Short mmCIF file of C-alpha atoms in Angstrom, two decimals:
data_model
loop_
_atom_site.label_atom_id
_atom_site.label_comp_id
_atom_site.label_asym_id
_atom_site.label_seq_id
_atom_site.Cartn_x
_atom_site.Cartn_y
_atom_site.Cartn_z
CA MET V 17 -0.35 15.60 18.81
CA LYS V 18 0.27 18.30 16.25
CA LEU V 19 0.65 16.45 12.95
CA LEU V 20 1.65 17.43 9.41
CA VAL V 21 0.75 15.01 6.63
CA LEU V 22 2.54 15.54 3.34
CA GLY V 23 -0.12 14.24 0.99
CA GLY V 24 -3.24 13.09 2.77
CA THR V 25 -5.81 12.63 0.00
CA HIS V 26 -5.20 9.10 -1.28
CA HIS V 27 -4.73 5.59 0.09
CA VAL V 28 -2.43 5.55 3.15
CA GLY V 29 -2.35 9.34 3.37
CA ARG V 30 -6.12 9.55 3.59
CA ALA V 31 -6.14 6.77 6.18
CA VAL V 32 -3.53 8.64 8.23
CA VAL V 33 -5.57 11.86 8.19
CA GLU V 34 -8.83 10.17 9.17
CA THR V 35 -7.19 8.05 11.87
CA ALA V 36 -5.40 11.07 13.32
CA LEU V 37 -8.66 13.04 13.46
CA GLU V 38 -10.36 10.14 15.23
CA ARG V 39 -7.54 10.18 17.79
CA GLY V 40 -8.07 13.90 18.39
CA ASP V 41 -4.81 15.01 16.79
CA GLU V 42 -4.43 18.49 15.32
CA VAL V 43 -3.96 17.75 11.61
CA THR V 44 -2.42 19.87 8.87
CA THR V 45 -2.04 18.58 5.32
CA LEU V 46 0.10 19.82 2.46
CA ASN V 47 -0.76 18.86 -1.11
CA ARG V 48 -1.82 20.42 -4.40
CA GLY V 49 -5.46 20.65 -3.33
CA LEU V 50 -6.69 19.14 -6.60
CA SER V 51 -7.86 15.59 -5.85
CA ARG V 52 -10.51 16.08 -3.19
CA PRO V 53 -11.44 18.69 -0.58
CA PRO V 54 -9.78 18.45 2.83
CA ALA V 55 -11.53 16.44 5.52
CA PRO V 56 -13.53 18.48 8.03
CA GLY V 57 -11.28 19.63 10.84
CA VAL V 58 -8.10 19.61 8.75
CA ARG V 59 -5.98 22.71 8.19
CA ALA V 60 -5.03 22.49 4.51
CA LEU V 61 -1.85 23.99 3.08
CA THR V 62 -1.57 24.08 -0.72
CA ALA V 63 1.63 23.59 -2.70
CA ASP V 64 3.09 21.37 -5.40
CA ARG V 65 5.60 19.11 -3.66
CA THR V 66 7.97 19.33 -6.62
CA ASP V 67 8.24 23.11 -6.17
CA THR V 68 10.49 23.59 -3.15
CA ARG V 69 9.92 27.35 -2.94
CA ALA V 70 6.15 26.87 -2.94
CA VAL V 71 6.44 24.24 -0.21
CA ALA V 72 8.66 26.52 1.88
CA ALA V 73 6.18 29.39 1.52
CA ALA V 74 3.25 27.16 2.50
CA LEU V 75 5.03 25.77 5.56
CA GLY V 76 6.22 29.18 6.74
CA ASP V 77 7.95 28.94 10.09
CA GLN V 78 5.47 26.51 11.65
CA GLU V 79 6.46 23.53 13.77
CA TRP V 80 4.83 20.15 14.31
CA ASP V 81 5.26 17.28 16.74
CA ALA V 82 5.37 14.79 13.87
CA VAL V 83 5.38 14.61 10.08
CA ILE V 84 4.20 11.75 7.91
CA ASP V 85 5.33 11.76 4.29
CA THR V 86 3.61 9.59 1.66
CA TRP V 87 5.61 10.63 -1.43
CA ALA V 88 6.34 7.78 -3.89
CA TRP V 89 8.25 9.39 -6.76
CA ALA V 90 11.46 11.41 -7.19
CA PRO V 91 13.50 11.15 -3.95
CA ARG V 92 14.71 14.73 -4.31
CA VAL V 93 11.22 15.88 -3.34
CA VAL V 94 11.42 13.95 -0.07
CA ARG V 95 14.90 15.31 0.61
CA ASP V 96 13.82 18.91 0.07
CA SER V 97 10.81 18.57 2.37
CA ALA V 98 12.86 16.80 5.02
CA ARG V 99 15.41 19.61 4.96
CA LEU V 100 12.75 22.29 5.17
CA LEU V 101 11.37 20.60 8.30
CA ALA V 102 14.74 20.00 9.99
CA GLY V 103 14.57 21.21 13.59
CA ARG V 104 10.82 21.83 13.31
CA THR V 105 9.50 18.37 14.14
CA GLY V 106 10.40 15.67 16.63
CA HIS V 107 9.52 12.80 14.32
CA TYR V 108 9.51 12.16 10.56
CA GLY V 109 7.59 9.10 9.36
CA TYR V 110 8.10 7.98 5.77
CA VAL V 111 5.71 5.57 4.05
CA SER V 112 8.13 3.28 2.29
CA SER V 113 7.76 -0.20 0.81
CA ARG V 114 9.15 -3.72 1.01
CA GLY V 115 10.09 -2.98 -2.58
CA VAL V 116 13.31 -1.40 -1.32
CA HIS V 117 14.69 -4.91 -0.80
CA ARG V 118 16.75 -6.38 -3.62
CA TRP V 119 14.99 -8.99 -5.75
CA PRO V 120 14.57 -11.90 -5.33
CA TRP V 121 13.43 -11.47 -1.76
CA PRO V 122 14.69 -14.21 0.55
CA ALA V 123 12.09 -16.41 2.23
CA GLY V 124 11.27 -15.20 5.72
CA ALA V 125 13.18 -11.96 5.19
CA ASP V 126 13.30 -9.25 7.85
CA GLU V 127 14.56 -5.67 7.76
CA SER V 128 18.17 -6.83 7.28
CA ALA V 129 17.55 -8.28 3.78
CA PRO V 130 19.70 -6.69 1.02
CA LEU V 131 18.51 -3.32 -0.29
CA VAL V 132 18.48 -1.75 -3.73
CA ASP V 133 20.60 1.30 -4.40
CA GLY V 134 18.94 4.68 -4.05
CA ASP V 135 19.90 8.31 -4.54
CA PRO V 136 18.39 10.83 -2.09
CA ALA V 137 18.94 13.57 -4.67
CA GLY V 138 17.45 11.56 -7.53
CA GLU V 139 15.02 13.21 -9.93
CA ASP V 140 13.74 9.96 -11.46
CA GLY V 141 10.67 8.33 -9.95
CA THR V 142 10.04 5.67 -12.60
CA ASP V 143 11.94 2.93 -10.73
CA TYR V 144 9.66 2.48 -7.73
CA ALA V 145 12.12 0.48 -5.63
CA ALA V 146 15.01 2.89 -6.21
CA ALA V 147 12.74 5.90 -5.64
CA LYS V 148 11.50 4.59 -2.30
CA ARG V 149 15.02 3.69 -1.20
CA GLY V 150 16.20 7.16 -2.20
CA GLY V 151 13.37 8.61 -0.13
CA GLU V 152 14.47 6.54 2.85
CA LEU V 153 18.03 7.79 2.53
CA ALA V 154 16.81 11.37 2.20
CA VAL V 155 14.77 11.18 5.41
CA THR V 156 17.46 9.47 7.50
CA GLU V 157 20.13 11.82 6.15
CA VAL V 158 18.26 14.77 7.67
CA HIS V 159 16.33 13.35 10.62
CA GLY V 160 18.49 10.42 11.73
CA GLU V 161 17.03 8.49 14.67
CA GLN V 162 13.86 10.59 14.49
CA ALA V 163 13.04 8.97 11.13
CA LEU V 164 10.61 6.06 10.89
CA LEU V 165 10.82 4.02 7.68
CA ALA V 166 7.56 2.07 7.38
CA ARG V 167 8.26 -0.57 4.72
CA ALA V 168 4.76 -1.60 3.83
CA GLY V 169 3.78 -4.93 2.40
CA MET V 170 0.68 -5.24 0.22
CA ILE V 171 -1.71 -2.48 1.37
CA LEU V 172 -5.43 -3.24 1.17
CA GLY V 173 -8.60 -1.72 2.62
CA PRO V 174 -10.64 1.38 1.83
CA TYR V 175 -8.99 3.96 -0.45
CA GLU V 176 -6.79 1.34 -2.15
CA ASP V 177 -5.82 2.92 -5.46
CA VAL V 178 -3.79 0.01 -6.84
CA GLY V 179 -7.12 -1.69 -7.40
CA ARG V 180 -6.51 -5.20 -6.09
CA ILE V 181 -9.59 -5.68 -3.91
CA PRO V 182 -11.81 -3.27 -5.88
CA TRP V 183 -10.98 -5.25 -9.04
CA TRP V 184 -11.82 -8.57 -7.40
CA LEU V 185 -15.04 -7.26 -5.88
CA ARG V 186 -16.22 -6.04 -9.26
CA ARG V 187 -15.37 -9.43 -10.82
CA LEU V 188 -17.29 -11.28 -8.12
CA GLU V 189 -20.21 -8.87 -8.42
CA LYS V 190 -20.84 -10.11 -11.98
CA GLY V 191 -21.55 -13.60 -10.63
CA GLY V 192 -21.24 -16.92 -12.44
CA ARG V 193 -18.07 -19.00 -12.61
CA VAL V 194 -15.08 -16.90 -11.58
CA LEU V 195 -11.58 -18.18 -12.24
CA ALA V 196 -9.47 -18.05 -9.09
CA PRO V 197 -5.68 -18.47 -8.77
CA GLY V 198 -4.98 -21.76 -7.00
CA PRO V 199 -3.97 -23.24 -4.78
CA ALA V 200 -6.62 -21.86 -2.47
CA ASP V 201 -4.39 -22.42 0.56
CA ALA V 202 -1.62 -20.16 -0.77
CA PRO V 203 -0.77 -17.71 2.05
CA LEU V 204 -1.17 -13.96 1.68
CA GLN V 205 0.41 -11.20 3.70
CA TYR V 206 -1.15 -7.74 3.70
CA ILE V 207 -1.82 -4.70 5.86
CA ASP V 208 -5.01 -2.66 6.08
CA ALA V 209 -4.11 0.96 5.32
CA ARG V 210 -5.89 2.05 8.50
CA ASP V 211 -3.86 -0.33 10.67
CA MET V 212 -0.66 0.97 9.13
CA ALA V 213 -1.82 4.54 9.74
CA ALA V 214 -2.66 3.86 13.39
CA TRP V 215 0.70 2.20 13.96
CA MET V 216 2.65 5.04 12.38
CA LEU V 217 0.79 7.55 14.54
CA ARG V 218 1.52 5.57 17.70
CA CYS V 219 5.18 5.40 16.70
CA ALA V 220 5.18 9.16 16.16
CA GLU V 221 3.67 9.70 19.58
CA ARG V 222 6.30 7.49 21.24
CA GLY V 223 9.22 8.71 19.13
CA VAL V 224 9.90 5.31 17.55
CA GLY V 225 12.38 5.46 14.68
CA GLY V 226 14.16 2.98 12.45
CA ALA V 227 13.19 0.68 9.59
CA TYR V 228 10.28 -1.75 9.98
CA THR V 229 8.55 -4.25 7.71
CA VAL V 230 4.88 -3.36 8.16
CA THR V 231 2.43 -6.04 7.10
CA GLY V 232 0.32 -8.80 8.63
CA ARG V 233 1.66 -11.93 10.25
CA PRO V 234 2.68 -14.69 7.82
CA GLY V 235 0.28 -17.62 7.49
CA GLU V 236 -2.77 -15.87 8.97
CA VAL V 237 -4.71 -15.50 5.70
CA THR V 238 -4.87 -17.47 2.45
CA ILE V 239 -6.09 -16.44 -1.00
CA GLY V 240 -9.00 -18.84 -0.50
CA GLN V 241 -10.04 -17.16 2.74
CA LEU V 242 -9.79 -13.74 1.13
CA LEU V 243 -12.03 -14.53 -1.83
CA GLU V 244 -14.50 -16.69 0.12
CA THR V 245 -14.82 -13.96 2.75
CA ALA V 246 -15.37 -11.40 0.00
CA LEU V 247 -18.35 -13.48 -1.20
CA GLU V 248 -19.69 -13.75 2.35
CA VAL V 249 -19.56 -10.04 3.17
CA THR V 250 -21.04 -8.95 -0.17
CA GLY V 251 -23.56 -11.73 -0.74
CA PHE V 252 -22.56 -12.06 -4.40
CA ASP V 253 -23.82 -15.14 -6.24
CA ALA V 254 -20.53 -16.29 -7.77
CA GLU V 255 -18.72 -19.62 -7.91
CA LEU V 256 -14.98 -19.60 -7.38
CA VAL V 257 -13.31 -22.05 -9.78
CA TRP V 258 -9.81 -22.75 -8.49
CA ALA V 259 -7.20 -23.33 -11.20
CA PRO V 260 -3.95 -25.17 -10.41
CA ALA V 261 -0.88 -22.98 -10.68
CA GLU V 262 0.59 -25.19 -13.41
CA LEU V 263 -2.51 -24.84 -15.59
CA LEU V 264 -2.45 -21.05 -15.22
CA ARG V 265 1.23 -20.99 -16.14
CA ARG V 266 0.74 -23.24 -19.17
CA GLU V 267 -2.08 -21.05 -20.50
CA GLY V 268 -0.20 -17.82 -19.84
CA VAL V 269 -2.71 -16.61 -17.25
CA TRP V 270 -0.93 -14.68 -14.52
CA LEU V 271 -3.94 -14.29 -12.27
CA GLY V 272 -2.58 -13.99 -8.74
CA MET V 273 0.17 -11.62 -9.88
CA GLU V 274 -1.80 -8.83 -8.20
CA PHE V 275 -1.21 -10.60 -4.86
CA GLY V 276 2.40 -11.58 -5.51
CA LEU V 277 1.53 -15.27 -5.88
CA ARG V 278 3.29 -15.57 -9.25
CA PHE V 279 4.89 -13.50 -11.99
CA PRO V 280 5.59 -14.16 -15.67
CA HIS V 281 9.33 -14.26 -14.95
CA ASP V 282 8.92 -16.14 -11.66
CA PRO V 283 5.98 -18.59 -11.33
CA ALA V 284 6.72 -19.28 -7.65
CA PRO V 285 8.40 -16.22 -6.10
CA THR V 286 9.81 -16.56 -2.61
CA GLY V 287 9.59 -13.94 0.08
CA MET V 288 6.42 -12.22 -1.13
CA ASN V 289 4.01 -13.42 1.54
CA ASP V 290 6.17 -14.73 4.37
CA ALA V 291 8.06 -11.70 5.69
CA ASP V 292 9.31 -11.68 9.27
CA VAL V 293 7.27 -8.91 10.90
CA SER V 294 8.23 -9.57 14.51
CA ALA V 295 9.89 -6.15 14.87
CA ALA V 296 6.79 -4.17 13.87
CA PHE V 297 4.51 -6.23 16.11
CA ALA V 298 6.95 -5.81 19.00
CA ALA V 299 6.69 -2.06 18.32
CA GLY V 300 2.91 -2.16 18.73
CA LEU V 301 1.48 -3.05 15.31
CA THR V 302 -2.03 -4.51 15.50
CA THR V 303 -4.25 -5.74 12.65
CA ARG V 304 -8.01 -6.01 12.22
CA PRO V 305 -9.93 -9.05 10.95
CA LEU V 306 -9.99 -9.76 7.21
CA ARG V 307 -13.78 -9.57 7.22
CA ASP V 308 -13.69 -5.95 8.42
CA THR V 309 -11.18 -4.94 5.75
CA LEU V 310 -13.27 -6.45 2.95
CA ALA V 311 -16.64 -5.23 4.22
CA ASP V 312 -15.35 -1.69 4.67
CA THR V 313 -13.72 -1.72 1.22
CA TRP V 314 -17.02 -2.76 -0.37
CA ALA V 315 -18.88 -0.06 1.57
CA TRP V 316 -16.37 2.54 0.35
CA LEU V 317 -16.71 1.38 -3.27
CA ARG V 318 -20.47 1.63 -3.11
CA ALA V 319 -20.32 5.08 -1.57
CA GLU V 320 -17.59 6.65 -3.74
CA GLY V 321 -17.23 4.46 -6.83
CA ASP V 322 -14.15 2.81 -8.25
CA PRO V 323 -10.81 4.52 -7.50
CA THR V 324 -8.82 6.25 -10.20
CA PRO V 325 -5.91 3.89 -10.98
CA ARG V 326 -2.44 5.00 -9.96
CA PRO V 327 -0.44 6.31 -12.90
CA ASP V 328 2.68 4.47 -11.67
CA ALA V 329 1.05 1.03 -11.35
CA PRO V 330 -0.06 -1.48 -14.01
CA SER V 331 -3.71 -1.05 -14.98
CA PRO V 332 -6.00 -3.73 -13.53
CA ASP V 333 -7.33 -4.12 -17.08
CA THR V 334 -4.08 -5.92 -17.93
CA TRP V 335 -4.28 -8.46 -15.13
CA LEU V 336 -6.43 -11.01 -16.93
CA ASP V 337 -6.88 -11.93 -20.59
CA ARG V 338 -10.54 -12.86 -20.98
CA ALA V 339 -9.93 -15.31 -23.80
CA ALA V 340 -7.28 -17.07 -21.74
CA GLU V 341 -9.66 -17.12 -18.77
CA ARG V 342 -12.28 -18.88 -20.89
CA ARG V 343 -9.71 -21.46 -22.07
CA VAL V 344 -8.80 -22.29 -18.48
CA LEU V 345 -12.43 -22.44 -17.30
CA ASP V 346 -13.23 -24.82 -20.14
CA GLN V 347 -10.63 -27.23 -18.73
CA LEU V 348 -12.02 -27.22 -15.20
#
């Protein structure tokens, strides 16, 4: 398959490029060329996505079997790229987010849950949910049934630049008593970036379009299993000290917020980790074992160092107040 990846250097984009190369696809990327050199075997086009004329010049009159777009900011940028590629690709896959659903998310929600408003011509990327919804509208406006809207849940695995698992691995690496957000049997729902990439590429190959919630099956993994498995695969000498949710709330410790277990404005949010993903699995989504995701993330961290935090996401440094952590540990 002849593939164009708009982006391709970070997180899901990098996973898409590497997975496509492993499949034997012919891969072209388009990005600014500033973050990291292109992977061996990739044909790299250079342009700033916000500059439509530069993008048009870089694309020329080339055609591709499929396009995957990872843009997460101003929807106008997605719209302009989608228009430039109209009639030049048989498939347009857009990496979207469950964030396009209106809050609060209903328990067990599927793709039909209410959506936020979005403007496909919008220039503002500060509201992540509205920006992603605007991007969805931009893609479907141009490519219709050829558009795949992959509404990702929590994305983990190598190249994760939000910092969830890297942050936890570094905490566990220090050893000693480590405060953990109870209850340990709280369910988590996530997708490995590489599994999402593989699914999107298979959808591109088969011409699958439409909106899909793309994350793991509900109830398969708990926060306890995630952190205990992290200790097993790394061999760290740390003791997980599980704090009841009520104690964390009373002390103002919002540990677990990084996994959607609780928020300052909503101590027990619904819908975060129990999405109905039957449509994506019926369309061929498969997921790898938790152990593989964590082991490969640790191997990546050791090889490349900690990721640069995303500028549009809260810094992991704000996730836990150390003084508050000590107060809670002293009570357990």
